[in-house]
Amino acid sequence: QVQLVESGGGLVQAGGSLRLSCAASGRTFSGYAMGWFRQAPGKEREFVSAISWRAGIIYYADSVKGRFTISRDDSKNTVYLQLNSLKPEDTAVYYCARSRSPIPTMTSGDFRSWGQGTQVTVSS
């Protein structure tokens, strides 16, 4: 069982950037796809990005494509999400999660071992 801890969130103005990190303890996430999801106030948790364990397959939500970049470093048990050109609508709690398989999907039900999230707030 893996435990995930997100960090790197904060308050930025529109157009700014942040780099989120997801560090794992316990069992590593090597061999499993990893994903980032977010949840804004009053909305359901939504898919942001996912990456296969060998980084050969990467998915992005249409709303973040071209602005966000997902990456992973299994030697450090860490997954990253680079957020560029941030918009107020990106404001949410961002969660990291490990998939149940090496292949990423875009549905939260396929992921487990969720972290506690890190807050990203974008002001206009």
mmCIF file of C-alpha atoms in Angstrom:
data_model
loop_
_atom_site.group_PDB
_atom_site.id
_atom_site.type_symbol
_atom_site.label_atom_id
_atom_site.label_comp_id
_atom_site.label_asym_id
_atom_site.label_seq_id
_atom_site.Cartn_x
_atom_site.Cartn_y
_atom_site.Cartn_z
ATOM 1 C CA GLN A 1 0.000 0.000 0.000
ATOM 2 C CA VAL A 2 1.394 3.379 -1.054
ATOM 3 C CA GLN A 3 0.888 6.731 0.644
ATOM 4 C CA LEU A 4 0.995 9.884 -1.470
ATOM 5 C CA VAL A 5 1.672 13.447 -0.385
ATOM 6 C CA GLU A 6 1.126 16.385 -2.732
ATOM 7 C CA SER A 7 2.939 19.696 -2.429
ATOM 8 C CA GLY A 8 3.738 22.805 -4.443
ATOM 9 C CA GLY A 9 0.354 24.478 -4.481
ATOM 10 C CA GLY A 10 -0.156 28.121 -3.691
ATOM 11 C CA LEU A 11 -1.679 31.426 -4.701
ATOM 12 C CA VAL A 12 -0.688 32.871 -8.068
ATOM 13 C CA GLN A 13 -2.034 35.437 -10.493
ATOM 14 C CA ALA A 14 -3.481 34.497 -13.848
ATOM 15 C CA GLY A 15 -0.730 33.616 -16.282
ATOM 16 C CA GLY A 16 1.574 32.382 -13.553
ATOM 17 C CA SER A 17 3.078 28.951 -13.025
ATOM 18 C CA LEU A 18 3.365 26.319 -10.325
ATOM 19 C CA ARG A 19 5.024 22.930 -10.100
ATOM 20 C CA LEU A 20 3.200 20.298 -8.103
ATOM 21 C CA SER A 21 4.951 17.274 -6.654
ATOM 22 C CA CYS A 22 3.578 13.956 -5.482
ATOM 23 C CA ALA A 23 5.889 11.980 -3.226
ATOM 24 C CA ALA A 24 5.257 8.359 -2.328
ATOM 25 C CA SER A 25 6.084 6.438 0.815
ATOM 26 C CA GLY A 26 5.655 2.799 1.619
ATOM 27 C CA ARG A 27 5.329 0.827 -1.580
ATOM 28 C CA THR A 28 6.598 2.646 -4.645
ATOM 29 C CA PHE A 29 4.410 3.376 -7.635
ATOM 30 C CA SER A 30 6.876 1.808 -10.038
ATOM 31 C CA GLY A 31 4.949 -0.400 -12.415
ATOM 32 C CA TYR A 32 1.732 1.600 -12.116
ATOM 33 C CA ALA A 33 0.256 4.535 -13.954
ATOM 34 C CA MET A 34 -0.113 7.771 -12.016
ATOM 35 C CA GLY A 35 -2.696 10.481 -12.359
ATOM 36 C CA TRP A 36 -3.567 14.006 -11.322
ATOM 37 C CA PHE A 37 -7.134 15.070 -10.605
ATOM 38 C CA ARG A 38 -8.625 18.276 -9.276
ATOM 39 C CA GLN A 39 -11.753 19.362 -7.480
ATOM 40 C CA ALA A 40 -13.071 22.907 -7.394
ATOM 41 C CA PRO A 41 -15.672 24.161 -4.890
ATOM 42 C CA GLY A 42 -19.124 22.933 -5.824
ATOM 43 C CA LYS A 43 -17.822 20.636 -8.535
ATOM 44 C CA GLU A 44 -16.989 16.967 -8.821
ATOM 45 C CA ARG A 45 -13.452 15.707 -8.999
ATOM 46 C CA GLU A 46 -12.230 15.829 -12.581
ATOM 47 C CA PHE A 47 -9.389 14.308 -14.525
ATOM 48 C CA VAL A 48 -6.354 16.462 -15.274
ATOM 49 C CA SER A 49 -3.560 14.204 -16.510
ATOM 50 C CA ALA A 50 -2.173 10.674 -16.298
ATOM 51 C CA ILE A 51 1.064 8.940 -17.179
ATOM 52 C CA SER A 52 2.035 5.300 -17.644
ATOM 53 C CA TRP A 53 4.743 3.891 -15.419
ATOM 54 C CA ARG A 54 7.315 4.055 -18.223
ATOM 55 C CA ALA A 55 6.036 7.454 -19.402
ATOM 56 C CA GLY A 56 5.206 6.071 -22.819
ATOM 57 C CA ILE A 57 1.539 7.013 -22.582
ATOM 58 C CA ILE A 58 0.355 10.424 -21.393
ATOM 59 C CA TYR A 59 -3.162 11.836 -21.308
ATOM 60 C CA TYR A 60 -4.356 15.377 -20.661
ATOM 61 C CA ALA A 61 -7.776 16.846 -20.187
ATOM 62 C CA ASP A 62 -8.703 19.148 -23.052
ATOM 63 C CA SER A 63 -8.953 22.051 -20.628
ATOM 64 C CA VAL A 64 -5.259 21.828 -19.673
ATOM 65 C CA LYS A 65 -3.665 20.478 -22.838
ATOM 66 C CA GLY A 66 -0.783 22.672 -23.933
ATOM 67 C CA ARG A 67 -0.514 24.334 -20.525
ATOM 68 C CA PHE A 68 0.183 21.497 -18.069
ATOM 69 C CA THR A 69 2.932 18.886 -18.233
ATOM 70 C CA ILE A 70 3.058 15.631 -16.295
ATOM 71 C CA SER A 71 6.283 13.754 -15.592
ATOM 72 C CA ARG A 72 7.599 11.120 -13.215
ATOM 73 C CA ASP A 73 10.861 10.061 -11.617
ATOM 74 C CA ASP A 74 10.489 6.550 -10.260
ATOM 75 C CA SER A 75 13.977 6.621 -8.748
ATOM 76 C CA LYS A 76 12.686 9.361 -6.440
ATOM 77 C CA ASN A 77 9.167 7.961 -6.108
ATOM 78 C CA THR A 78 7.860 11.294 -7.320
ATOM 79 C CA VAL A 79 5.375 12.493 -9.935
ATOM 80 C CA TYR A 80 5.210 16.104 -11.074
ATOM 81 C CA LEU A 81 2.666 18.369 -12.673
ATOM 82 C CA GLN A 82 3.924 21.600 -14.194
ATOM 83 C CA LEU A 83 1.141 24.174 -14.416
ATOM 84 C CA ASN A 84 1.745 27.051 -16.824
ATOM 85 C CA SER A 85 -0.458 29.869 -18.068
ATOM 86 C CA LEU A 86 -2.759 29.383 -15.124
ATOM 87 C CA LYS A 87 -6.328 30.625 -15.298
ATOM 88 C CA PRO A 88 -8.795 31.395 -12.506
ATOM 89 C CA GLU A 89 -10.799 28.335 -13.548
ATOM 90 C CA ASP A 90 -7.781 26.192 -12.644
ATOM 91 C CA THR A 91 -8.417 26.992 -8.990
ATOM 92 C CA ALA A 92 -8.956 23.695 -7.187
ATOM 93 C CA VAL A 93 -7.469 21.142 -4.858
ATOM 94 C CA TYR A 94 -5.148 18.963 -6.904
ATOM 95 C CA TYR A 95 -4.877 15.289 -6.032
ATOM 96 C CA CYS A 96 -2.336 12.667 -6.978
ATOM 97 C CA ALA A 97 -3.327 9.010 -7.263
ATOM 98 C CA ARG A 98 -1.914 5.642 -8.256
ATOM 99 C CA SER A 99 -3.696 3.585 -10.866
ATOM 100 C CA ARG A 100 -4.693 -0.043 -10.436
ATOM 101 C CA SER A 101 -2.694 -0.944 -13.538
ATOM 102 C CA PRO A 102 0.344 0.205 -15.554
ATOM 103 C CA ILE A 103 -1.956 1.726 -18.183
ATOM 104 C CA PRO A 104 -3.418 5.167 -17.469
ATOM 105 C CA THR A 105 -7.065 6.054 -17.856
ATOM 106 C CA MET A 106 -9.088 9.227 -17.409
ATOM 107 C CA THR A 107 -11.516 7.964 -14.782
ATOM 108 C CA SER A 108 -11.043 8.370 -11.046
ATOM 109 C CA GLY A 109 -12.481 4.927 -10.337
ATOM 110 C CA ASP A 110 -9.402 3.332 -11.877
ATOM 111 C CA PHE A 111 -7.104 4.965 -9.336
ATOM 112 C CA ARG A 112 -6.357 4.267 -5.699
ATOM 113 C CA SER A 113 -4.043 5.458 -2.924
ATOM 114 C CA TRP A 114 -5.153 9.063 -3.217
ATOM 115 C CA GLY A 115 -3.168 11.833 -1.573
ATOM 116 C CA GLN A 116 -4.676 14.575 0.573
ATOM 117 C CA GLY A 117 -4.344 17.203 -2.138
ATOM 118 C CA THR A 118 -2.647 20.559 -2.520
ATOM 119 C CA GLN A 119 -4.526 23.819 -3.023
ATOM 120 C CA VAL A 120 -3.987 25.849 -6.176
ATOM 121 C CA THR A 121 -5.596 29.274 -6.240
ATOM 122 C CA VAL A 122 -5.383 31.515 -9.301
ATOM 123 C CA SER A 123 -6.484 35.118 -8.993
ATOM 124 C CA SER A 124 -7.415 37.442 -11.830
#
